[in-house]
Every structure is written in C-alpha cells, then in structure tokens.
Amino acid sequence: MNDTTDNDSVSTQTASPALGSASVMLLGAGERSRELTLAFQRLGAEVIAVDRYADAPAHTVADRTAVVRMTDAEALTALIDEEKPAYVVVDSSAVATDALIALAERGDVEVFPTPRSTRLSLDGEGLRRLAADELGLPTAPFWFAGSAEELTAVAKHAGFPLVVKPVAAAPGEGESVLLRPEDVEPAWRRAVAGGRLSLQRVMAETVVDVDFEVTLLTVRTTGPTGPVVHFCEPIGHHQPGGNTLEAWQPQQLSPAALDAAKSIAARIVNSLGGRGVFSVELLVRGDEVYFSNVRPRPHDSGLVTLRSQRLSEFELHARAILGLPVDTIMISPGAVQMEYAPTESEQPEADAAQQRSVLAEALAVAESDVRLFSHADATAVRRWLWLSTATAPDPIVARDRARRVAAALRRLR
C-alpha cells in the first residue's frame, strides 16, 4: 500500500523497499534520470526519485518518489534527513548547492557529483578559468563580458568572428556568432535571455577551425591504490538541425590527438573529484585538442552507448558511484539521432495504425532500434521526443542506418 504525505514544500510516495539494499536519492527525475534509476535498481539499489513536480519520468520506475522545491535548501535538507539515503546523486541544474555543500561536509552521506562539480557545471566562467588558468589546459581564446558595452570592447579587441554564449546554458542555447559590430547588441540580448540562470554575463570565444567535436566519456572510480580514470571510445557529434542531435562511436582520432584528449580529460576530472561519469567536450583539429566543457554526469551525446558499449553511460555512472568495478568495452560501432521537441510544442500524436506503420518502417532498417518518449519532462531544457539507434561494422554505416530510422520516425509528427 502506498503512503502519501503532503505539505507546502514536500510530498512523497512510497513503494515496497528492497530489503538490505543501498539507498540512492536522485535529485532530478527526468528522462535521463529514468535511465539512471533503472541502472541503480539493476545493481540492487533502492532509488528515491525527487523533482519539483509529480509524475516525472523517473517517478514511474523509482522505488520511492518525492516532490520538493529542490532550490529550497531547507526543504531539501529536511527531505534528505528524513529519507537518510546512503548516496545523493544530482541530475538537475535546479538544486540548492549550498545544501549539498553542507550535506557533504557532514560526512554521513556521499554526494555525487561533488558540490564543487555541481556548482562549476552552472558556472561557465569558473569552469573555464579552472581549465585554462589553473590547470593550463588548451582552450580557444576566450573573454567574459558583463554588459553589451564590454562585449563591444571584446569584439573590437579580439576581432570577428566570435561565438557568444551564456555562462550557464545547454549546448547551443542562447548562442550567436558575431560577424560584424552590429551583431553585438542582438547577441548580448540573446545570451542573457537564453541561459539557465538569470546572469548578466556572457562568454565570447574565438571561432576555432576544427575537424570535429567529440565527447570523451571519462569514468572516475576508486581502485585499490586510489582514484582511477577509465575512458570510453571517443564519441563524435553534431547538430544537423536545431532540434536534432546526431552522435556516433567511435570517432577516429590520431594517436597523438587521442593521447592529448585523455590527458585533458583526466586532468579536469581529477580536479573536480568524486566518482561517476564525466562528459568531457573537446574540439579536435589534426593532432591538436582543445578543452571545451565538462558535465559531471551522463550526457545526451553519450546515448549512443545504449547500443555501442557493453555498459551504457548510465550503468557506468551507477557502478562508479556505488564503488563497483567498471569496464568501457565497445561491442560495436554505433550511432544515434535524438529528436527534441520544438519550444512550447506538444508531444506529436499519431493513431495506433499510423504508429505501427512508422515503427515497422523504422525497425526494418538493419541493426536498428527506437525509443519513443511519452512522459512530460517539465524540467528538461529540451524535451526528448524519440531516439533512433543503429549499429554496424563501421560507424559510417551505423550513422546512415540511424538517419534512415530517424527519417521514418519523423512521419509521427
């Protein structure tokens, strides 16, 4: 029987707990958290999925659920004190970081990512200064501006073209390319309006001519002699359209570039600390590699690992956090296309016959699979609609197959 408790700040629902299991509280219950919930449960953990609204995607599979304003430090701390989880795992940008810092300092529960990582994932300026100034990682030349006038001065000094983006945003969100002085004011307005936080500050970056962008999923664990990092095969990715992400694995790098990529990833991940998967974003030109960003959790470009690796990015994250052995074996080249809902759009609807017809066409592609997402994900910056996946002996063929699957699924619109 379910137990329900409601007040102004928190509501919880309880299912039958697994006896003797470790408890994991997930802060964030969107589609990505749903995958992570299942990964923890398969390892015997009991999962408490928390978000600011009821019936979030991860709530449908979690052992227990809670609804709380995660930006309310007092309410969040009270919930954690009541549930007493062994691990608190953050999978949302809307969390009271001060509460996590205080929780980590108490020492009675492990917090992942570390509160410092969580804070820096929302602070593009702090993260870039850590990478470039403290760690000496190669980056594209960059500047920060706190007003349109400052951005004008940066553009005059640096020259054109320049990429301007919010200091805290999803990839591509609020981003513009400056080609001429009259672009500065619109780019400033777009950047300060497009970030996750209301910060009157932007980053300007020189456009670097690169061959491709890669995500290097880096898993930080604890071995017999201390921290250990493991690397997945590089994942190439790009956005052929504003609402589509394409990713494939492996993306071939030269031996020198691969060594540089691993060195950069290890240095930034070890600086952030903790255990789990880190999605390290890199720019590659020949043998040269530049640090771009890091997210201390699984990322959408890593969804290709659902098919390409023995353990997906979610299973690797769960294993590392629980202190269990990991491996990053790739079993087949693979590719995915993720389709996002346009801003303010409703979930596409199709009748049963049409959906069966579309799925039959999509799944007729060799070594393919699809995932349709029907749950409302109110906390997502970009809501998932569907995912097309494919494997093949070669990543080029896998990409072609994933595109053919995606082309069929677009008929659901």
C-alpha positions as a LaTeX table, in Angstrom:
\begin{tabular}{lrrr}
\hline
Residue & $x$ (\AA) & $y$ (\AA) & $z$ (\AA) \\
\hline
Met1 & 0.00 & 0.00 & 0.00 \\
Asn2 & 1.31 & 3.49 & $-0.87$ \\
Asp3 & 1.95 & 6.07 & 1.80 \\
Thr4 & 1.44 & 9.72 & 0.82 \\
Thr5 & 2.48 & 12.79 & 2.80 \\
Asp6 & 1.71 & 16.33 & 1.63 \\
Asn7 & 2.60 & 19.78 & 2.92 \\
Asp8 & 3.52 & 23.12 & 1.37 \\
Ser9 & 7.03 & 22.03 & 0.40 \\
Val10 & 7.27 & 18.26 & 0.13 \\
Ser11 & 5.18 & 15.28 & $-0.89$ \\
Thr12 & 6.37 & 11.67 & $-1.00$ \\
Gln13 & 5.12 & 8.33 & $-2.25$ \\
Thr14 & 6.49 & 5.03 & $-1.07$ \\
Ala15 & 6.59 & 1.60 & $-2.69$ \\
Ser16 & 7.79 & $-1.63$ & $-1.10$ \\
Pro17 & 11.54 & $-1.22$ & $-0.42$ \\
Ala18 & 14.16 & $-3.80$ & $-1.34$ \\
Leu19 & 15.48 & $-5.40$ & 1.81 \\
Gly20 & 19.13 & $-4.72$ & 2.63 \\
Ser21 & 19.70 & $-2.51$ & $-0.40$ \\
Ala22 & 21.73 & 0.68 & $-0.57$ \\
Ser23 & 19.51 & 3.74 & $-0.97$ \\
Val24 & 20.16 & 6.35 & $-3.64$ \\
Met25 & 18.36 & 9.68 & $-3.74$ \\
Leu26 & 18.24 & 11.09 & $-7.28$ \\
Leu27 & 17.77 & 14.86 & $-7.40$ \\
Gly28 & 16.12 & 15.22 & $-10.79$ \\
Ala29 & 13.58 & 12.81 & $-12.26$ \\
Gly30 & 13.54 & 13.49 & $-16.00$ \\
Glu31 & 14.04 & 11.01 & $-18.85$ \\
Arg32 & 17.78 & 10.78 & $-18.27$ \\
Ser33 & 17.17 & 10.15 & $-14.57$ \\
Arg34 & 14.73 & 7.40 & $-15.52$ \\
Glu35 & 17.54 & 5.53 & $-17.28$ \\
Leu36 & 19.79 & 6.13 & $-14.30$ \\
Thr37 & 17.13 & 4.88 & $-11.88$ \\
Leu38 & 16.89 & 1.58 & $-13.75$ \\
Ala39 & 20.70 & 1.24 & $-13.79$ \\
Phe40 & 20.88 & 1.64 & $-10.00$ \\
Gln41 & 17.98 & $-0.76$ & $-9.44$ \\
Arg42 & 19.61 & $-3.47$ & $-11.54$ \\
Leu43 & 22.51 & $-3.32$ & $-9.08$ \\
Gly44 & 20.15 & $-3.82$ & $-6.13$ \\
Ala45 & 19.92 & $-0.20$ & $-5.04$ \\
Glu46 & 16.71 & 1.36 & $-3.79$ \\
Val47 & 16.04 & 4.64 & $-5.59$ \\
Ile48 & 14.19 & 7.70 & $-4.29$ \\
Ala49 & 13.46 & 9.96 & $-7.27$ \\
Val50 & 12.97 & 13.63 & $-6.40$ \\
Asp51 & 11.77 & 16.50 & $-8.54$ \\
Arg52 & 9.73 & 19.68 & $-8.21$ \\
Tyr53 & 6.65 & 18.18 & $-9.89$ \\
Ala54 & 4.71 & 14.93 & $-9.60$ \\
Asp55 & 4.67 & 12.09 & $-12.13$ \\
Ala56 & 8.07 & 12.92 & $-13.64$ \\
Pro57 & 9.51 & 10.20 & $-15.92$ \\
Ala58 & 11.76 & 8.66 & $-13.22$ \\
His59 & 8.84 & 8.64 & $-10.77$ \\
Thr60 & 7.22 & 5.91 & $-12.87$ \\
Val61 & 10.01 & 3.42 & $-12.11$ \\
Ala62 & 11.55 & 4.54 & $-8.79$ \\
Asp63 & 11.06 & 2.64 & $-5.52$ \\
Arg64 & 10.03 & 5.85 & $-3.77$ \\
Thr65 & 9.26 & 9.33 & $-5.01$ \\
Ala66 & 9.22 & 12.81 & $-3.57$ \\
Val67 & 8.12 & 16.22 & $-4.77$ \\
Val68 & 10.06 & 19.15 & $-3.35$ \\
Arg69 & 11.40 & 22.51 & $-4.48$ \\
Met70 & 15.00 & 21.44 & $-4.90$ \\
Thr71 & 16.18 & 25.05 & $-4.89$ \\
Asp72 & 14.77 & 25.40 & $-1.36$ \\
Ala73 & 17.79 & 24.47 & 0.78 \\
Glu74 & 15.74 & 24.00 & 3.96 \\
Ala75 & 13.12 & 21.77 & 2.34 \\
Leu76 & 15.75 & 19.72 & 0.51 \\
Thr77 & 17.81 & 19.21 & 3.65 \\
Ala78 & 14.70 & 18.15 & 5.59 \\
Leu79 & 13.84 & 15.56 & 2.93 \\
Ile80 & 17.36 & 14.12 & 2.94 \\
Asp81 & 17.38 & 13.97 & 6.76 \\
Glu82 & 14.04 & 12.15 & 6.66 \\
Glu83 & 15.00 & 9.61 & 3.99 \\
Lys84 & 18.62 & 9.12 & 5.13 \\
Pro85 & 19.97 & 7.84 & 1.78 \\
Ala86 & 23.47 & 6.42 & 1.52 \\
Tyr87 & 24.06 & 8.40 & $-1.68$ \\
Val88 & 22.66 & 11.64 & $-3.07$ \\
Val89 & 23.09 & 11.86 & $-6.85$ \\
Val90 & 22.39 & 15.19 & $-8.58$ \\
Asp91 & 20.94 & 15.05 & $-12.10$ \\
Ser92 & 19.46 & 18.54 & $-12.31$ \\
Ser93 & 20.74 & 22.09 & $-12.60$ \\
Ala94 & 18.00 & 23.38 & $-10.29$ \\
Val95 & 19.37 & 22.28 & $-6.92$ \\
Ala96 & 20.36 & 24.26 & $-3.82$ \\
Thr97 & 24.15 & 23.87 & $-3.99$ \\
Asp98 & 24.61 & 25.34 & $-0.50$ \\
Ala99 & 22.54 & 22.49 & 0.93 \\
Leu100 & 24.71 & 19.93 & $-0.90$ \\
Ile101 & 27.91 & 21.54 & 0.40 \\
Ala102 & 26.61 & 21.41 & 3.98 \\
Leu103 & 25.47 & 17.82 & 3.46 \\
Ala104 & 28.85 & 16.73 & 2.10 \\
Glu105 & 30.66 & 18.39 & 5.00 \\
Arg106 & 28.58 & 16.41 & 7.49 \\
Gly107 & 30.08 & 13.19 & 6.13 \\
Asp108 & 27.10 & 10.91 & 6.80 \\
Val109 & 26.06 & 10.68 & 3.13 \\
Glu110 & 28.06 & 10.69 & $-0.12$ \\
Val111 & 27.13 & 13.38 & $-2.65$ \\
Phe112 & 27.76 & 12.94 & $-6.41$ \\
Pro113 & 28.84 & 14.85 & $-8.32$ \\
Thr114 & 30.79 & 16.74 & $-5.69$ \\
Pro115 & 29.11 & 20.04 & $-4.76$ \\
Arg116 & 32.07 & 21.83 & $-6.37$ \\
Ser117 & 31.43 & 19.99 & $-9.64$ \\
Thr118 & 27.73 & 20.83 & $-9.46$ \\
Arg119 & 28.49 & 24.50 & $-8.88$ \\
Leu120 & 31.05 & 24.68 & $-11.70$ \\
Ser121 & 28.66 & 22.94 & $-14.11$ \\
Leu122 & 26.46 & 26.05 & $-13.69$ \\
Asp123 & 29.38 & 28.48 & $-13.78$ \\
Gly124 & 30.93 & 28.55 & $-17.23$ \\
Glu125 & 33.29 & 31.33 & $-16.20$ \\
Gly126 & 34.59 & 29.49 & $-13.15$ \\
Leu127 & 34.97 & 26.24 & $-15.11$ \\
Arg128 & 36.85 & 27.88 & $-17.98$ \\
Arg129 & 39.18 & 29.70 & $-15.59$ \\
Leu130 & 39.83 & 26.43 & $-13.76$ \\
Ala131 & 40.67 & 24.66 & $-17.01$ \\
Ala132 & 42.76 & 27.38 & $-18.65$ \\
Asp133 & 44.26 & 29.36 & $-15.77$ \\
Glu134 & 44.72 & 26.75 & $-13.02$ \\
Leu135 & 45.19 & 23.53 & $-14.99$ \\
Gly136 & 46.76 & 25.03 & $-18.11$ \\
Leu137 & 44.51 & 23.09 & $-20.49$ \\
Pro138 & 44.47 & 24.26 & $-24.12$ \\
Thr139 & 41.29 & 26.17 & $-24.96$ \\
Ala140 & 40.10 & 28.53 & $-27.66$ \\
Pro141 & 40.89 & 32.17 & $-26.71$ \\
Phe142 & 38.03 & 33.47 & $-24.55$ \\
Trp143 & 36.78 & 36.57 & $-22.76$ \\
Phe144 & 33.89 & 37.40 & $-20.42$ \\
Ala145 & 31.62 & 40.43 & $-20.56$ \\
Gly146 & 29.08 & 41.87 & $-18.13$ \\
Ser147 & 27.38 & 44.31 & $-20.49$ \\
Ala148 & 26.81 & 44.97 & $-24.16$ \\
Glu149 & 29.45 & 47.71 & $-23.93$ \\
Glu150 & 32.02 & 45.28 & $-22.54$ \\
Leu151 & 31.13 & 42.78 & $-25.27$ \\
Thr152 & 31.66 & 45.53 & $-27.87$ \\
Ala153 & 35.11 & 46.18 & $-26.43$ \\
Val154 & 35.92 & 42.46 & $-26.52$ \\
Ala155 & 34.85 & 42.22 & $-30.15$ \\
Lys156 & 36.95 & 45.25 & $-31.05$ \\
His157 & 39.99 & 43.69 & $-29.36$ \\
Ala158 & 39.52 & 40.08 & $-30.49$ \\
Gly159 & 38.10 & 40.64 & $-33.95$ \\
Phe160 & 35.49 & 38.63 & $-35.83$ \\
Pro161 & 34.06 & 36.02 & $-35.95$ \\
Leu162 & 33.28 & 35.41 & $-32.27$ \\
Val163 & 30.97 & 32.93 & $-30.61$ \\
Val164 & 28.92 & 34.47 & $-27.78$ \\
Lys165 & 27.09 & 32.25 & $-25.30$ \\
Pro166 & 25.61 & 32.39 & $-21.78$ \\
Val167 & 27.97 & 31.38 & $-18.98$ \\
Ala168 & 25.43 & 28.71 & $-17.93$ \\
Ala169 & 23.42 & 27.06 & $-20.69$ \\
Ala170 & 22.72 & 23.86 & $-22.57$ \\
Pro171 & 24.76 & 23.35 & $-25.78$ \\
Gly172 & 23.65 & 25.90 & $-28.38$ \\
Glu173 & 21.20 & 27.64 & $-26.03$ \\
Gly174 & 21.40 & 31.42 & $-26.34$ \\
Glu175 & 24.43 & 31.13 & $-28.65$ \\
Ser176 & 25.28 & 33.51 & $-31.51$ \\
Val177 & 28.13 & 34.06 & $-33.94$ \\
Leu178 & 29.28 & 37.67 & $-34.29$ \\
Leu179 & 30.36 & 38.61 & $-37.79$ \\
Arg180 & 30.18 & 42.40 & $-37.60$ \\
Pro181 & 29.84 & 45.16 & $-34.94$ \\
Glu182 & 26.07 & 45.47 & $-35.39$ \\
Asp183 & 25.70 & 41.83 & $-34.27$ \\
Val184 & 26.89 & 42.64 & $-30.74$ \\
Glu185 & 23.69 & 44.04 & $-29.22$ \\
Pro186 & 21.39 & 41.23 & $-30.50$ \\
Ala187 & 23.92 & 38.61 & $-29.39$ \\
Trp188 & 24.09 & 40.12 & $-25.91$ \\
Arg189 & 20.29 & 40.07 & $-25.56$ \\
Arg190 & 20.06 & 36.51 & $-26.86$ \\
Ala191 & 22.76 & 35.25 & $-24.48$ \\
Val192 & 21.45 & 36.84 & $-21.28$ \\
Ala193 & 17.92 & 35.65 & $-22.10$ \\
Gly194 & 18.92 & 32.12 & $-23.10$ \\
Gly195 & 20.89 & 30.81 & $-20.13$ \\
Arg196 & 19.67 & 28.53 & $-17.37$ \\
Leu197 & 20.31 & 31.24 & $-14.79$ \\
Ser198 & 19.50 & 34.95 & $-14.93$ \\
Leu199 & 23.12 & 36.06 & $-15.12$ \\
Gln200 & 24.07 & 39.31 & $-16.81$ \\
Arg201 & 27.32 & 37.81 & $-18.01$ \\
Val202 & 28.39 & 36.09 & $-21.22$ \\
Met203 & 31.42 & 34.34 & $-22.66$ \\
Ala204 & 32.94 & 35.29 & $-26.01$ \\
Glu205 & 35.17 & 32.77 & $-27.71$ \\
Thr206 & 37.29 & 32.87 & $-30.84$ \\
Val207 & 35.96 & 30.61 & $-33.58$ \\
Val208 & 38.47 & 27.77 & $-33.90$ \\
Asp209 & 38.63 & 25.94 & $-37.20$ \\
Val210 & 38.29 & 22.32 & $-36.06$ \\
Asp211 & 37.81 & 18.99 & $-37.78$ \\
Phe212 & 35.15 & 17.76 & $-35.36$ \\
Glu213 & 33.83 & 17.86 & $-31.80$ \\
Val214 & 33.98 & 14.82 & $-29.54$ \\
Thr215 & 32.65 & 13.73 & $-26.18$ \\
Leu216 & 35.13 & 11.65 & $-24.22$ \\
Leu217 & 33.13 & 9.85 & $-21.54$ \\
Thr218 & 35.53 & 9.57 & $-18.61$ \\
Val219 & 34.70 & 7.36 & $-15.64$ \\
Arg220 & 36.35 & 8.20 & $-12.32$ \\
Thr221 & 36.37 & 5.37 & $-9.81$ \\
Thr222 & 38.33 & 4.29 & $-6.76$ \\
Gly223 & 40.85 & 1.47 & $-7.12$ \\
Pro224 & 42.98 & $-0.38$ & $-4.56$ \\
Thr225 & 45.60 & 2.39 & $-4.59$ \\
Gly226 & 43.37 & 5.40 & $-5.08$ \\
Pro227 & 41.39 & 7.20 & $-7.79$ \\
Val228 & 41.38 & 5.66 & $-11.28$ \\
Val229 & 40.03 & 7.03 & $-14.57$ \\
His230 & 38.69 & 4.95 & $-17.46$ \\
Phe231 & 37.94 & 6.22 & $-20.96$ \\
Cys232 & 35.26 & 5.21 & $-23.43$ \\
Glu233 & 35.97 & 5.34 & $-27.15$ \\
Pro234 & 35.56 & 8.94 & $-28.41$ \\
Ile235 & 32.05 & 9.93 & $-29.47$ \\
Gly236 & 31.62 & 12.28 & $-32.42$ \\
His237 & 28.55 & 14.51 & $-32.52$ \\
His238 & 26.94 & 17.44 & $-34.22$ \\
Gln239 & 23.53 & 19.08 & $-34.56$ \\
Pro240 & 22.31 & 18.92 & $-38.16$ \\
Gly241 & 19.21 & 20.87 & $-37.08$ \\
Gly242 & 18.14 & 22.90 & $-34.09$ \\
Asn243 & 16.06 & 20.04 & $-32.68$ \\
Thr244 & 18.26 & 17.09 & $-33.70$ \\
Leu245 & 21.44 & 15.71 & $-32.16$ \\
Glu246 & 23.47 & 13.10 & $-34.04$ \\
Ala247 & 26.20 & 11.11 & $-32.27$ \\
Trp248 & 28.37 & 8.16 & $-33.23$ \\
Gln249 & 31.04 & 5.96 & $-31.69$ \\
Pro250 & 33.91 & 5.65 & $-32.32$ \\
Gln251 & 35.16 & 8.90 & $-33.77$ \\
Gln252 & 38.66 & 8.18 & $-35.02$ \\
Leu253 & 41.44 & 10.39 & $-33.64$ \\
Ser254 & 45.12 & 10.30 & $-34.48$ \\
Pro255 & 47.25 & 8.58 & $-31.79$ \\
Ala256 & 48.65 & 11.98 & $-30.73$ \\
Ala257 & 45.18 & 13.54 & $-30.52$ \\
Leu258 & 43.80 & 10.59 & $-28.55$ \\
Asp259 & 46.65 & 10.82 & $-26.03$ \\
Ala260 & 46.05 & 14.58 & $-25.69$ \\
Ala261 & 42.30 & 14.06 & $-25.26$ \\
Lys262 & 42.82 & 11.51 & $-22.49$ \\
Ser263 & 45.34 & 13.75 & $-20.73$ \\
Ile264 & 42.98 & 16.74 & $-20.81$ \\
Ala265 & 40.03 & 14.64 & $-19.62$ \\
Ala266 & 41.98 & 13.05 & $-16.76$ \\
Arg267 & 43.27 & 16.40 & $-15.51$ \\
Ile268 & 39.89 & 18.15 & $-15.43$ \\
Val269 & 38.07 & 15.13 & $-13.97$ \\
Asn270 & 40.66 & 14.56 & $-11.24$ \\
Ser271 & 40.48 & 18.24 & $-10.36$ \\
Leu272 & 36.69 & 18.04 & $-9.95$ \\
Gly273 & 36.92 & 14.81 & $-7.94$ \\
Gly274 & 34.22 & 12.37 & $-6.90$ \\
Arg275 & 33.09 & 9.22 & $-8.69$ \\
Gly276 & 30.96 & 8.69 & $-11.77$ \\
Val277 & 30.77 & 9.52 & $-15.46$ \\
Phe278 & 32.06 & 12.88 & $-16.70$ \\
Ser279 & 31.14 & 14.00 & $-20.22$ \\
Val280 & 34.24 & 15.89 & $-21.39$ \\
Glu281 & 33.64 & 18.01 & $-24.52$ \\
Leu282 & 36.67 & 18.54 & $-26.77$ \\
Leu283 & 37.48 & 20.26 & $-30.07$ \\
Val284 & 39.89 & 18.42 & $-32.37$ \\
Arg285 & 42.00 & 19.77 & $-35.25$ \\
Gly286 & 44.52 & 17.26 & $-36.55$ \\
Asp287 & 46.74 & 16.36 & $-33.59$ \\
Glu288 & 45.59 & 19.40 & $-31.60$ \\
Val289 & 42.89 & 19.08 & $-28.95$ \\
Tyr290 & 41.14 & 21.92 & $-27.09$ \\
Phe291 & 39.06 & 21.67 & $-23.93$ \\
Ser292 & 35.51 & 22.99 & $-24.37$ \\
Asn293 & 33.34 & 21.85 & $-21.46$ \\
Val294 & 32.70 & 19.10 & $-18.93$ \\
Arg295 & 29.46 & 17.86 & $-17.41$ \\
Pro296 & 29.77 & 15.71 & $-14.28$ \\
Arg297 & 27.06 & 13.27 & $-15.38$ \\
Pro298 & 25.84 & 11.30 & $-18.41$ \\
His299 & 25.02 & 13.47 & $-21.41$ \\
Asp300 & 22.80 & 13.18 & $-24.48$ \\
Ser301 & 25.73 & 12.57 & $-26.86$ \\
Gly302 & 26.56 & 9.51 & $-24.75$ \\
Leu303 & 23.19 & 7.90 & $-25.50$ \\
Val304 & 24.96 & 6.03 & $-28.30$ \\
Thr305 & 26.44 & 3.80 & $-25.57$ \\
Leu306 & 23.00 & 2.25 & $-25.08$ \\
Arg307 & 23.84 & 0.18 & $-28.16$ \\
Ser308 & 27.56 & 0.51 & $-28.77$ \\
Gln309 & 29.01 & $-0.47$ & $-25.38$ \\
Arg310 & 28.65 & $-3.44$ & $-23.06$ \\
Leu311 & 27.79 & $-0.96$ & $-20.30$ \\
Ser312 & 25.89 & 2.23 & $-21.13$ \\
Glu313 & 26.85 & 5.61 & $-19.71$ \\
Phe314 & 24.07 & 5.19 & $-17.13$ \\
Glu315 & 25.31 & 1.77 & $-16.00$ \\
Leu316 & 28.86 & 3.12 & $-15.78$ \\
His317 & 27.67 & 6.08 & $-13.68$ \\
Ala318 & 25.75 & 3.82 & $-11.30$ \\
Arg319 & 28.61 & 1.34 & $-10.93$ \\
Ala320 & 31.20 & 4.04 & $-10.29$ \\
Ile321 & 29.07 & 5.82 & $-7.68$ \\
Leu322 & 28.37 & 2.54 & $-5.85$ \\
Gly323 & 32.08 & 1.72 & $-5.89$ \\
Leu324 & 31.71 & $-1.29$ & $-8.19$ \\
Pro325 & 34.07 & $-2.41$ & $-11.00$ \\
Val326 & 33.51 & $-0.86$ & $-14.44$ \\
Asp327 & 34.59 & $-1.58$ & $-17.98$ \\
Thr328 & 34.33 & 0.62 & $-21.04$ \\
Ile329 & 34.30 & $-2.12$ & $-23.69$ \\
Met330 & 32.75 & $-1.09$ & $-27.00$ \\
Ile331 & 30.98 & $-4.07$ & $-28.55$ \\
Ser332 & 30.06 & $-2.46$ & $-31.89$ \\
Pro333 & 30.31 & 0.85 & $-33.72$ \\
Gly334 & 27.00 & 2.65 & $-33.30$ \\
Ala335 & 25.10 & 5.85 & $-33.96$ \\
Val336 & 22.03 & 7.66 & $-32.64$ \\
Gln337 & 19.79 & 10.54 & $-33.59$ \\
Met338 & 17.93 & 12.28 & $-30.79$ \\
Glu339 & 14.93 & 14.41 & $-31.70$ \\
Tyr340 & 13.87 & 17.16 & $-29.32$ \\
Ala341 & 10.51 & 18.87 & $-29.07$ \\
Pro342 & 10.43 & 22.39 & $-30.52$ \\
Thr343 & 9.97 & 25.10 & $-27.91$ \\
Glu344 & 6.44 & 25.20 & $-26.46$ \\
Ser345 & 5.34 & 22.29 & $-28.68$ \\
Glu346 & 3.09 & 19.44 & $-27.68$ \\
Gln347 & 4.03 & 15.78 & $-27.95$ \\
Pro348 & 3.26 & 14.60 & $-31.51$ \\
Glu349 & 0.28 & 12.29 & $-31.65$ \\
Ala350 & $-0.43$ & 9.53 & $-34.15$ \\
Asp351 & $-3.17$ & 6.94 & $-34.21$ \\
Ala352 & $-2.27$ & 3.34 & $-33.44$ \\
Ala353 & $-2.27$ & 2.20 & $-37.07$ \\
Gln354 & $-0.02$ & 5.05 & $-38.18$ \\
Gln355 & 2.40 & 4.44 & $-35.31$ \\
Arg356 & 2.64 & 0.72 & $-36.14$ \\
Ser357 & 3.30 & 1.57 & $-39.78$ \\
Val358 & 6.04 & 4.06 & $-38.87$ \\
Leu359 & 7.67 & 1.70 & $-36.40$ \\
Ala360 & 7.58 & $-1.15$ & $-38.90$ \\
Glu361 & 9.40 & 1.00 & $-41.46$ \\
Ala362 & 11.94 & 2.26 & $-38.90$ \\
Leu363 & 12.71 & $-1.15$ & $-37.44$ \\
Ala364 & 13.11 & $-2.71$ & $-40.87$ \\
Val365 & 16.49 & $-0.97$ & $-41.01$ \\
Ala366 & 19.22 & $-3.48$ & $-40.13$ \\
Glu367 & 20.51 & $-3.49$ & $-36.53$ \\
Ser368 & 18.20 & $-0.65$ & $-35.54$ \\
Asp369 & 16.12 & 0.24 & $-32.51$ \\
Val370 & 13.91 & 3.13 & $-31.41$ \\
Arg371 & 12.75 & 4.72 & $-28.18$ \\
Leu372 & 9.67 & 6.92 & $-28.00$ \\
Phe373 & 9.27 & 9.23 & $-25.02$ \\
Ser374 & 5.70 & 9.97 & $-23.99$ \\
His375 & 6.20 & 11.31 & $-20.46$ \\
Ala376 & 6.16 & 15.04 & $-19.89$ \\
Asp377 & 9.60 & 16.16 & $-18.69$ \\
Ala378 & 8.91 & 19.56 & $-17.18$ \\
Thr379 & 12.49 & 20.20 & $-16.05$ \\
Ala380 & 14.22 & 19.46 & $-19.36$ \\
Val381 & 15.75 & 22.35 & $-21.28$ \\
Arg382 & 14.96 & 20.34 & $-24.42$ \\
Arg383 & 12.34 & 17.60 & $-24.10$ \\
Trp384 & 13.15 & 14.24 & $-25.68$ \\
Leu385 & 10.72 & 13.08 & $-28.38$ \\
Trp386 & 12.38 & 9.95 & $-29.73$ \\
Leu387 & 15.74 & 8.27 & $-30.18$ \\
Ser388 & 16.83 & 6.28 & $-33.22$ \\
Thr389 & 19.78 & 3.92 & $-32.77$ \\
Ala390 & 21.74 & 1.59 & $-35.02$ \\
Thr391 & 24.90 & $-0.47$ & $-35.05$ \\
Ala392 & 27.08 & $-1.66$ & $-37.94$ \\
Pro393 & 30.60 & $-2.92$ & $-38.57$ \\
Asp394 & 31.57 & 0.67 & $-39.44$ \\
Pro395 & 30.43 & 3.97 & $-37.83$ \\
Ile396 & 29.71 & 5.49 & $-41.25$ \\
Val397 & 27.22 & 2.72 & $-41.99$ \\
Ala398 & 25.78 & 3.00 & $-38.46$ \\
Arg399 & 25.19 & 6.73 & $-38.99$ \\
Asp400 & 23.42 & 6.08 & $-42.28$ \\
Arg401 & 21.19 & 3.49 & $-40.63$ \\
Ala402 & 20.33 & 5.80 & $-37.71$ \\
Arg403 & 19.43 & 8.56 & $-40.19$ \\
Arg404 & 17.12 & 6.22 & $-42.09$ \\
Val405 & 15.39 & 5.25 & $-38.84$ \\
Ala406 & 15.05 & 8.94 & $-37.93$ \\
Ala407 & 13.60 & 9.76 & $-41.34$ \\
Ala408 & 10.88 & 7.17 & $-40.80$ \\
Leu409 & 10.09 & 8.41 & $-37.26$ \\
Arg410 & 9.58 & 11.96 & $-38.48$ \\
Arg411 & 6.32 & 10.78 & $-40.01$ \\
Leu412 & 4.95 & 10.68 & $-36.46$ \\
Arg413 & 4.84 & 14.49 & $-36.43$ \\
\hline
\end{tabular}
